[in-house]
XYZ file of C-alpha atoms in Angstrom:
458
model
C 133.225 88.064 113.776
C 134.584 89.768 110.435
C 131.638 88.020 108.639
C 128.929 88.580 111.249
C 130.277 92.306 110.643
C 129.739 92.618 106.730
C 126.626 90.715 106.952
C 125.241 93.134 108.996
C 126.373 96.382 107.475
C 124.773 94.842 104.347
C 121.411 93.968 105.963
C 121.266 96.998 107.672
C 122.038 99.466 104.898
C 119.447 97.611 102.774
C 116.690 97.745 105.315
C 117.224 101.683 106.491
C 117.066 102.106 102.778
C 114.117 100.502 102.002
C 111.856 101.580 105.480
C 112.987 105.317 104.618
C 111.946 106.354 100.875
C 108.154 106.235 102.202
C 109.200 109.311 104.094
C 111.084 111.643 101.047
C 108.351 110.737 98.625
C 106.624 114.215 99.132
C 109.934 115.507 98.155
C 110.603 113.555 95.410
C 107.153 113.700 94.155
C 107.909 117.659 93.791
C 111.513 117.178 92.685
C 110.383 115.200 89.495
C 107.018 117.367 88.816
C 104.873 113.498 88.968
C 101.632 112.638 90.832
C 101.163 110.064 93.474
C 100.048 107.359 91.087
C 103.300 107.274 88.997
C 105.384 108.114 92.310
C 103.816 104.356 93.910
C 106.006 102.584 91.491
C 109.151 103.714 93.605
C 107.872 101.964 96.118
C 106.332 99.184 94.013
C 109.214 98.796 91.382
C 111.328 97.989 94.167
C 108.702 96.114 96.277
C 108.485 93.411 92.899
C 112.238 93.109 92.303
C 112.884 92.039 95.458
C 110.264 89.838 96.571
C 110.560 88.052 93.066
C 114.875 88.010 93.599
C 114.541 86.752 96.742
C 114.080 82.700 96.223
C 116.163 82.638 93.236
C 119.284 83.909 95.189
C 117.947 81.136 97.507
C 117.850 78.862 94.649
C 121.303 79.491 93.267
C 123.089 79.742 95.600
C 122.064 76.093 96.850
C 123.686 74.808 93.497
C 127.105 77.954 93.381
C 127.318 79.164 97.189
C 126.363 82.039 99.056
C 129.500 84.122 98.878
C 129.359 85.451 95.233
C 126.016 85.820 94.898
C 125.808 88.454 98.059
C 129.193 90.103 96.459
C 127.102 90.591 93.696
C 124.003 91.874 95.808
C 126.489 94.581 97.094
C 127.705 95.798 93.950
C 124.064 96.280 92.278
C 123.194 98.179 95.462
C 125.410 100.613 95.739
C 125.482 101.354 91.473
C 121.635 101.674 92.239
C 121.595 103.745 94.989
C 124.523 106.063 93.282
C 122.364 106.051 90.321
C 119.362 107.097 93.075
C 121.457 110.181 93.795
C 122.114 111.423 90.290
C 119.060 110.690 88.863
C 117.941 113.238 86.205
C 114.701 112.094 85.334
C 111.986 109.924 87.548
C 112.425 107.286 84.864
C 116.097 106.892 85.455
C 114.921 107.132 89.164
C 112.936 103.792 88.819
C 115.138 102.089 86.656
C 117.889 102.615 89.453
C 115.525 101.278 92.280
C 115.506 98.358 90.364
C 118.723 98.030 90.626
C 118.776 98.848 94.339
C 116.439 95.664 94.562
C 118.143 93.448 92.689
C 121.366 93.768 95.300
C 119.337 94.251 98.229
C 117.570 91.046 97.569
C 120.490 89.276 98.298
C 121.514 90.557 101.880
C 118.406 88.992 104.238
C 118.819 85.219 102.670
C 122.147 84.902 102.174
C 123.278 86.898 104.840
C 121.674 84.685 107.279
C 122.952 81.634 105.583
C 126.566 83.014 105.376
C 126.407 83.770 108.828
C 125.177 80.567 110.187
C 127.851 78.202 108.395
C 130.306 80.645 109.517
C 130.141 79.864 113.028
C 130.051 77.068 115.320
C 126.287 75.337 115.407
C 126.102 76.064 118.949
C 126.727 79.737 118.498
C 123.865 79.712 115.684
C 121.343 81.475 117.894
C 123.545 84.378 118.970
C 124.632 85.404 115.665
C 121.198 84.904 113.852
C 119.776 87.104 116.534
C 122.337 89.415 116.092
C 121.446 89.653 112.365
C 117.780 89.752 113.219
C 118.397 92.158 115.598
C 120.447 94.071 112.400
C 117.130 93.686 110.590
C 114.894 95.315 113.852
C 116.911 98.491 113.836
C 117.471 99.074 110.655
C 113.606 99.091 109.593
C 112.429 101.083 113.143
C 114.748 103.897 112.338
C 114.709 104.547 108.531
C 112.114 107.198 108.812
C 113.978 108.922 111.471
C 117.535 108.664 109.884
C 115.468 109.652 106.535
C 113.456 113.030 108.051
C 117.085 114.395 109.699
C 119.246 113.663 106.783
C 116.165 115.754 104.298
C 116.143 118.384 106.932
C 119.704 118.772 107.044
C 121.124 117.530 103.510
C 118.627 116.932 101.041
C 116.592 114.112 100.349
C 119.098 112.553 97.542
C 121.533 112.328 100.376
C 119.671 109.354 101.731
C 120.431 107.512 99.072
C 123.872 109.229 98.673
C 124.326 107.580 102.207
C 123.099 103.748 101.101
C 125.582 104.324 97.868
C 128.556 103.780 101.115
C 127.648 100.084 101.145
C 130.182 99.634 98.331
C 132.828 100.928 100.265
C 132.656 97.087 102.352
C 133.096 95.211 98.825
C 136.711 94.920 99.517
C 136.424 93.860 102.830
C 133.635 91.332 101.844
C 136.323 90.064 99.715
C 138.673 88.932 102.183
C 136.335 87.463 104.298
C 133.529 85.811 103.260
C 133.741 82.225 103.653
C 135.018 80.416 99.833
C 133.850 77.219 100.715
C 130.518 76.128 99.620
C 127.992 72.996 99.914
C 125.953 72.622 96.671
C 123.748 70.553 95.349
C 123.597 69.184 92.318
C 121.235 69.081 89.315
C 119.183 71.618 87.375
C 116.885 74.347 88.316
C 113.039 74.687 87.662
C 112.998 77.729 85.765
C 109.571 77.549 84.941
C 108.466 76.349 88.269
C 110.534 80.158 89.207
C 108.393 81.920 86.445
C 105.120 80.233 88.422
C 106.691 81.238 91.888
C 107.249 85.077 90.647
C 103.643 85.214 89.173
C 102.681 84.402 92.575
C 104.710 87.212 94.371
C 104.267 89.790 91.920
C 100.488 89.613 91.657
C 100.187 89.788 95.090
C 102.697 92.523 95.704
C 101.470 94.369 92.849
C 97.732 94.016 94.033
C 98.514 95.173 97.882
C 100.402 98.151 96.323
C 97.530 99.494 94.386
C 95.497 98.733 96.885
C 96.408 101.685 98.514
C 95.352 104.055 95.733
C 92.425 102.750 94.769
C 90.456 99.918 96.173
C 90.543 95.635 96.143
C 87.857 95.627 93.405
C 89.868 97.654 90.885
C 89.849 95.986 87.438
C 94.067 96.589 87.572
C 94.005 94.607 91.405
C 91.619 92.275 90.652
C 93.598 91.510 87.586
C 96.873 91.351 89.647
C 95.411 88.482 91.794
C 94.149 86.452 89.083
C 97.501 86.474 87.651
C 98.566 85.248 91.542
C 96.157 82.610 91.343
C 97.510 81.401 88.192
C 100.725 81.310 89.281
C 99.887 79.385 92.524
C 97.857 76.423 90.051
C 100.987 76.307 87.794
C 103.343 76.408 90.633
C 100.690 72.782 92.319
C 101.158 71.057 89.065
C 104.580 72.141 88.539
C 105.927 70.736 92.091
C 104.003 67.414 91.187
C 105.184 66.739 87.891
C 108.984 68.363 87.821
C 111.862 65.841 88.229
C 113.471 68.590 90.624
C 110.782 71.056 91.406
C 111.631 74.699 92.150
C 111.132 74.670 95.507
C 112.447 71.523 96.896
C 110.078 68.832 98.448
C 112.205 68.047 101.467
C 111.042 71.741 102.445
C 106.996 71.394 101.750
C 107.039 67.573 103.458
C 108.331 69.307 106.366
C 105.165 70.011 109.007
C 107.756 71.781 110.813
C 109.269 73.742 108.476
C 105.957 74.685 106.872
C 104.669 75.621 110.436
C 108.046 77.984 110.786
C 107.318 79.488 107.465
C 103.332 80.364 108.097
C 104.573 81.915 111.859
C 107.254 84.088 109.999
C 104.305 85.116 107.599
C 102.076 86.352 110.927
C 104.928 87.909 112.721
C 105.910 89.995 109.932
C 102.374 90.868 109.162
C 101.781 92.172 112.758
C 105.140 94.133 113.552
C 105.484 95.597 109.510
C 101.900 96.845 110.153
C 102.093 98.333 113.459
C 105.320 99.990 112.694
C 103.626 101.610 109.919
C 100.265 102.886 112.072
C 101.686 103.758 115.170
C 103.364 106.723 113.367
C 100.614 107.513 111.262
C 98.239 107.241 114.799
C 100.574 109.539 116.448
C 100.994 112.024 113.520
C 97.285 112.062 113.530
C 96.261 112.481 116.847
C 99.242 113.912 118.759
C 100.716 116.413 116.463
C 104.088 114.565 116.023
C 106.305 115.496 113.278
C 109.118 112.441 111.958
C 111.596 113.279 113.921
C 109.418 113.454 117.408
C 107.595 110.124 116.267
C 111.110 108.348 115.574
C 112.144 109.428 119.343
C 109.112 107.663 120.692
C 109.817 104.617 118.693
C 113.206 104.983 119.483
C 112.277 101.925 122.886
C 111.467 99.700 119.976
C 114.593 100.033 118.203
C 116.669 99.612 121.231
C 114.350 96.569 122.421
C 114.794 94.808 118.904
C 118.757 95.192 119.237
C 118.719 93.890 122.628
C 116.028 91.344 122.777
C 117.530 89.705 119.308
C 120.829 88.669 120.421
C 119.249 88.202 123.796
C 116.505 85.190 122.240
C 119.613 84.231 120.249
C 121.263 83.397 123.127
C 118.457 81.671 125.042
C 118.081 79.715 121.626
C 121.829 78.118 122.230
C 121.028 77.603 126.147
C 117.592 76.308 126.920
C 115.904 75.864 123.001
C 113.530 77.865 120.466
C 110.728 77.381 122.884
C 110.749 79.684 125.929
C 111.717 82.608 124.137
C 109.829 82.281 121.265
C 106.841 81.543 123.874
C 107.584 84.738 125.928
C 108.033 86.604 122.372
C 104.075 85.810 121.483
C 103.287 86.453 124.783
C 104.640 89.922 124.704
C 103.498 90.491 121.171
C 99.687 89.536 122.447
C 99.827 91.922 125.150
C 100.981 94.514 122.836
C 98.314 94.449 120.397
C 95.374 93.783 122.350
C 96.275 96.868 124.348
C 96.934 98.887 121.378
C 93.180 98.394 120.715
C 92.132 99.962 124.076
C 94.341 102.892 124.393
C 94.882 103.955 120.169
C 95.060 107.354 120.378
C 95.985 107.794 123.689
C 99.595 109.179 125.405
C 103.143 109.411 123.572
C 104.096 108.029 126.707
C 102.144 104.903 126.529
C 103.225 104.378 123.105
C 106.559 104.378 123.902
C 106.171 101.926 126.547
C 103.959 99.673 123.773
C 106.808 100.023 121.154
C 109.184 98.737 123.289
C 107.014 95.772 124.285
C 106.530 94.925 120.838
C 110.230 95.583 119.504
C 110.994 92.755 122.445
C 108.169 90.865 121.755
C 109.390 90.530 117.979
C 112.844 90.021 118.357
C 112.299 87.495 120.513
C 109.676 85.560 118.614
C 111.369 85.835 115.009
C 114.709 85.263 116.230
C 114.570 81.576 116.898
C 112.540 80.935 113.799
C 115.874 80.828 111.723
C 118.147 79.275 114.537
C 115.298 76.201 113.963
C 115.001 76.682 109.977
C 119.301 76.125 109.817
C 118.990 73.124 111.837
C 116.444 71.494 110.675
C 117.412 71.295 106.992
C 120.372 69.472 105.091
C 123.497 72.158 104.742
C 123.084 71.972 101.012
C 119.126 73.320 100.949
C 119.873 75.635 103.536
C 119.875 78.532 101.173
C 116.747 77.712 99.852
C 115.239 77.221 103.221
C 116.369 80.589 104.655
C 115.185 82.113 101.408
C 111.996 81.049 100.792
C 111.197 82.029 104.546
C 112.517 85.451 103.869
C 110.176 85.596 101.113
C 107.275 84.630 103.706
C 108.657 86.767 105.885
C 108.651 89.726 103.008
C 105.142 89.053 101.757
C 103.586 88.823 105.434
C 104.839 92.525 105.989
C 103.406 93.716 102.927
C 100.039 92.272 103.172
C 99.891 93.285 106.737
C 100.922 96.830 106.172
C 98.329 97.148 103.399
C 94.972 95.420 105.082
C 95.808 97.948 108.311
C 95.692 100.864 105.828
C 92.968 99.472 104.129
C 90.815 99.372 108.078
C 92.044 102.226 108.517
C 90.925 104.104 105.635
C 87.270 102.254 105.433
C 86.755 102.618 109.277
C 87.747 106.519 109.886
C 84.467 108.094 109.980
C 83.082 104.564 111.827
C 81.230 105.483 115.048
C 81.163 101.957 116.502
C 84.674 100.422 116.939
C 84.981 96.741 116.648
C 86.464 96.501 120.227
C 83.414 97.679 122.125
C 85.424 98.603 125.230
C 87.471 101.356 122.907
C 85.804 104.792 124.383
C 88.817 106.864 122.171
C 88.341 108.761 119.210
C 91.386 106.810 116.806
C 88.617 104.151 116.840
C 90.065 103.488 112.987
C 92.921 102.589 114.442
C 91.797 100.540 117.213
C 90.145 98.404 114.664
C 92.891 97.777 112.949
C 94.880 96.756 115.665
C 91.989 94.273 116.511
C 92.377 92.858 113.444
C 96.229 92.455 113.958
C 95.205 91.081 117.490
C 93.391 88.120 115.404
C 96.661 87.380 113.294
C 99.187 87.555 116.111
C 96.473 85.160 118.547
C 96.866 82.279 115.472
C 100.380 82.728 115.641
C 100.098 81.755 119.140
C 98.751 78.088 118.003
C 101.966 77.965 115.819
C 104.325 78.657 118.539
C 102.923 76.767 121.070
C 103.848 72.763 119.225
C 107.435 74.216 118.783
C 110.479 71.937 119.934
C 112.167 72.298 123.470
C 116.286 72.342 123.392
C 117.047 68.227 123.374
C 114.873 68.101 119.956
C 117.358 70.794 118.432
C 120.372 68.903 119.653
C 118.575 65.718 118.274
C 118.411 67.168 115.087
C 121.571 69.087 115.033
C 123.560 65.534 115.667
C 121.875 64.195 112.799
């Protein structure tokens, strides 16, 4: 339970610290006298780092073990967010976000592969809920614990707050598991380079997205350098002796299928997170602290519903609740795109729905991913899901701003049963309600409960 506990603290301080600098950027902006454009890369500096970190933790730590690695990760996040605090100029600001990165980069990955050899297999479900459940919270109320910490401190003290983290280090010490399964060999750095190409073109081309448009010679730009990245990567897997990203994982339907569902799921719940308190700003008044108590159901859904699926996981399989979990997540949407606009009340009740919906869909999808795989690529596995998992809540986030945007002087609403005036938003939910209906064609092939123990014997 000591493990589960420093896992979590890690995760969560990493998440709350990464869904709450959107909020103190106004403040920040006027703090260090810069426009938006130059005030993105706070967001995007840090966005880069840590999608590009992410599979080489992964990596590494398949060949030198977890438990150093995410020592490490807590060190260069709490230097960086100390440095975040004191930071005299913005460029000392971004250089220390970078930083922040680097560490936090290390806490989803690992943490869920420390956790998992930690414990007993049949306990696997209720401890990677509760760490997806760590992951829930700690994104749903960043922008709350951000806006009452600015009102009452000062925005610095947010990251004053995340610089605690190093205060576990000690604790981490004694606890962590020392032994290790590696594998053995050499790593594909160049297959790595390929890989980061991939993630930072993309990244980099859905952040500036935002301020200016998909046909901007900088965005455009951004994706070709994807593109090459994604043809060097092809040839690279093909022709390396031991590829970056290890075959056993791409031969896998299964796996493949896990990491595509993570990629919709995050896509859907990242973006609606992000528009429901932009809807609600817009049309009923809310300020950051009234919006956070309305997602507040959400947050407390996510904590319950994770170790909840966890647990159903252990007893009856990844099926049922990741079933129910769709179901819930389908409902959600698809009424999102009838009543945008509408009631606080009813968007409590619909953040709730889809904090349970979520936690009980993406729960199981690492319970199955740490079964599935040999102990020794298990790092890798976790990793290069969380990557998925990373890149699905990014895109998502930045095509719903991008409907948005387009569609708010649109007259006609894409759902032609909408009779609200957030039709903008309504649209984008619809187009969420398209992602979230082909994740339901993922979930539905998944294994019942005497597969897992199948594979778990093996």
């Amino acid at each position: 339970m000591k493990v589960l506990i420093v896992v979590c603290t890690a995760l969560f301080f990493g998440v709350l610290n990464s869904s709450a600098v959107a909020v103190i950027l106004p403040q920040m902006s006027h703090a260090f006298s810069v426009n938006t454009g130059e005030l993105s890369w706070v967001m995007s500096g840090y966005l880069l780092t840590y999608g590009i970190a992410i599979p080489f933790y992964g990596r590494i730590a398949d060949k030198f073990g977890a438990r150093s690695l995410f020592l490490l990760g807590i060190v260069l996040f709490s230097i960086g967010s100390i440095a975040c605090l004191i930071a005299p100029t913005f460029g000392f600001m971004l250089a220390a976000r970078i930083i922040q990165a680097l560490g936090g980069a290390a806490f989803p990955g690992l943490g869920m592969v420390i956790a998992s050899r930690a414990f007993a297999e049949e306990k696997r479900g209720i401890i990677l809920g509760a760490v997806s459940a760590t992951v829930g919270i700690g994104s749903a109320v960043g922008p709350l614990v951000a806006g009452v910490i600015t009102e009452l401190v000062s925005w610095r003290a947010m990251f004053g707050m995340s610089g605690l983290l190093g205060l576990v280090y000690p604790f981490a010490w004694m606890v962590l598991p020392k032994k290790y399964q590696r594998t053995d060999g050499s790593i594909d750095v160049l297959g790595g380079v390929f890989l980061a190409m991939i993630v930072t073109g993309l990244l980099y081309a859905v952040s500036q997205s935002s301020q200016s448009s998909w046909t901007n010679v900088s965005v455009l730009s951004a994706l070709v350098m994807s593109l090459a990245g994604l043809l060097g990567l092809v040839i690279r897997q093909r022709t390396a002796e031991e590829p970056f990203i290890q075959s056993e994982l791409l031969n896998n339907i299964r796996y493949v299928r896990l990491t595509l569902l993570a990629f919709l799921t995050a896509a859907v719940n990242i973006a609606a997170l992000i528009g429901l308190p932009m809807m609600m700003s817009r049309f009923n008044g809310l300020d950051t602290f009234q919006i956070g108590l309305v997602t507040l159901p959400g947050s407390i859904a996510t904590a319950v519903f994770g170790v909840m699926s966890g647990r159903m996981a252990d007893l009856v399989g990844p099926r049922v609740p990741m079933r129910i979990g769709v179901f819930l997540m389908v409902i959600t949407i698809v009424a999102l795109t009838f009543l945008s606009g509408s009631s606080v009340m009813n968007m409590a009740i619909l953040s709730g729905l889809l904090g349970a919906g979520f936690a009980m869909l993406n729960t199981p999808i690492s319970v199955v991913v740490s079964v599935m795989v040999r102990p020794a690529a298990l790092a890798s596995a976790l990793s290069m899901n969380t990557m998925m998992f990373f890149i699905g809540g990014s895109l998502g986030a930045a095509f719903f701003s991008s409907i948005v945007s387009n569609n708010i002087n649109s007259a006609n609403g894409w759902n032609p049963f909408y009779t609200g005036s957030a039709t903008n938003y309504s649209d984008g939910f619809c187009a969420l309600a398209i992602a979230i209906t082909l994740a339901v064609a993922l979930v539905l092939p998944l294994p019942n409960k005497s597969v897992v123990e199948a594979e778990r014997a093996s």
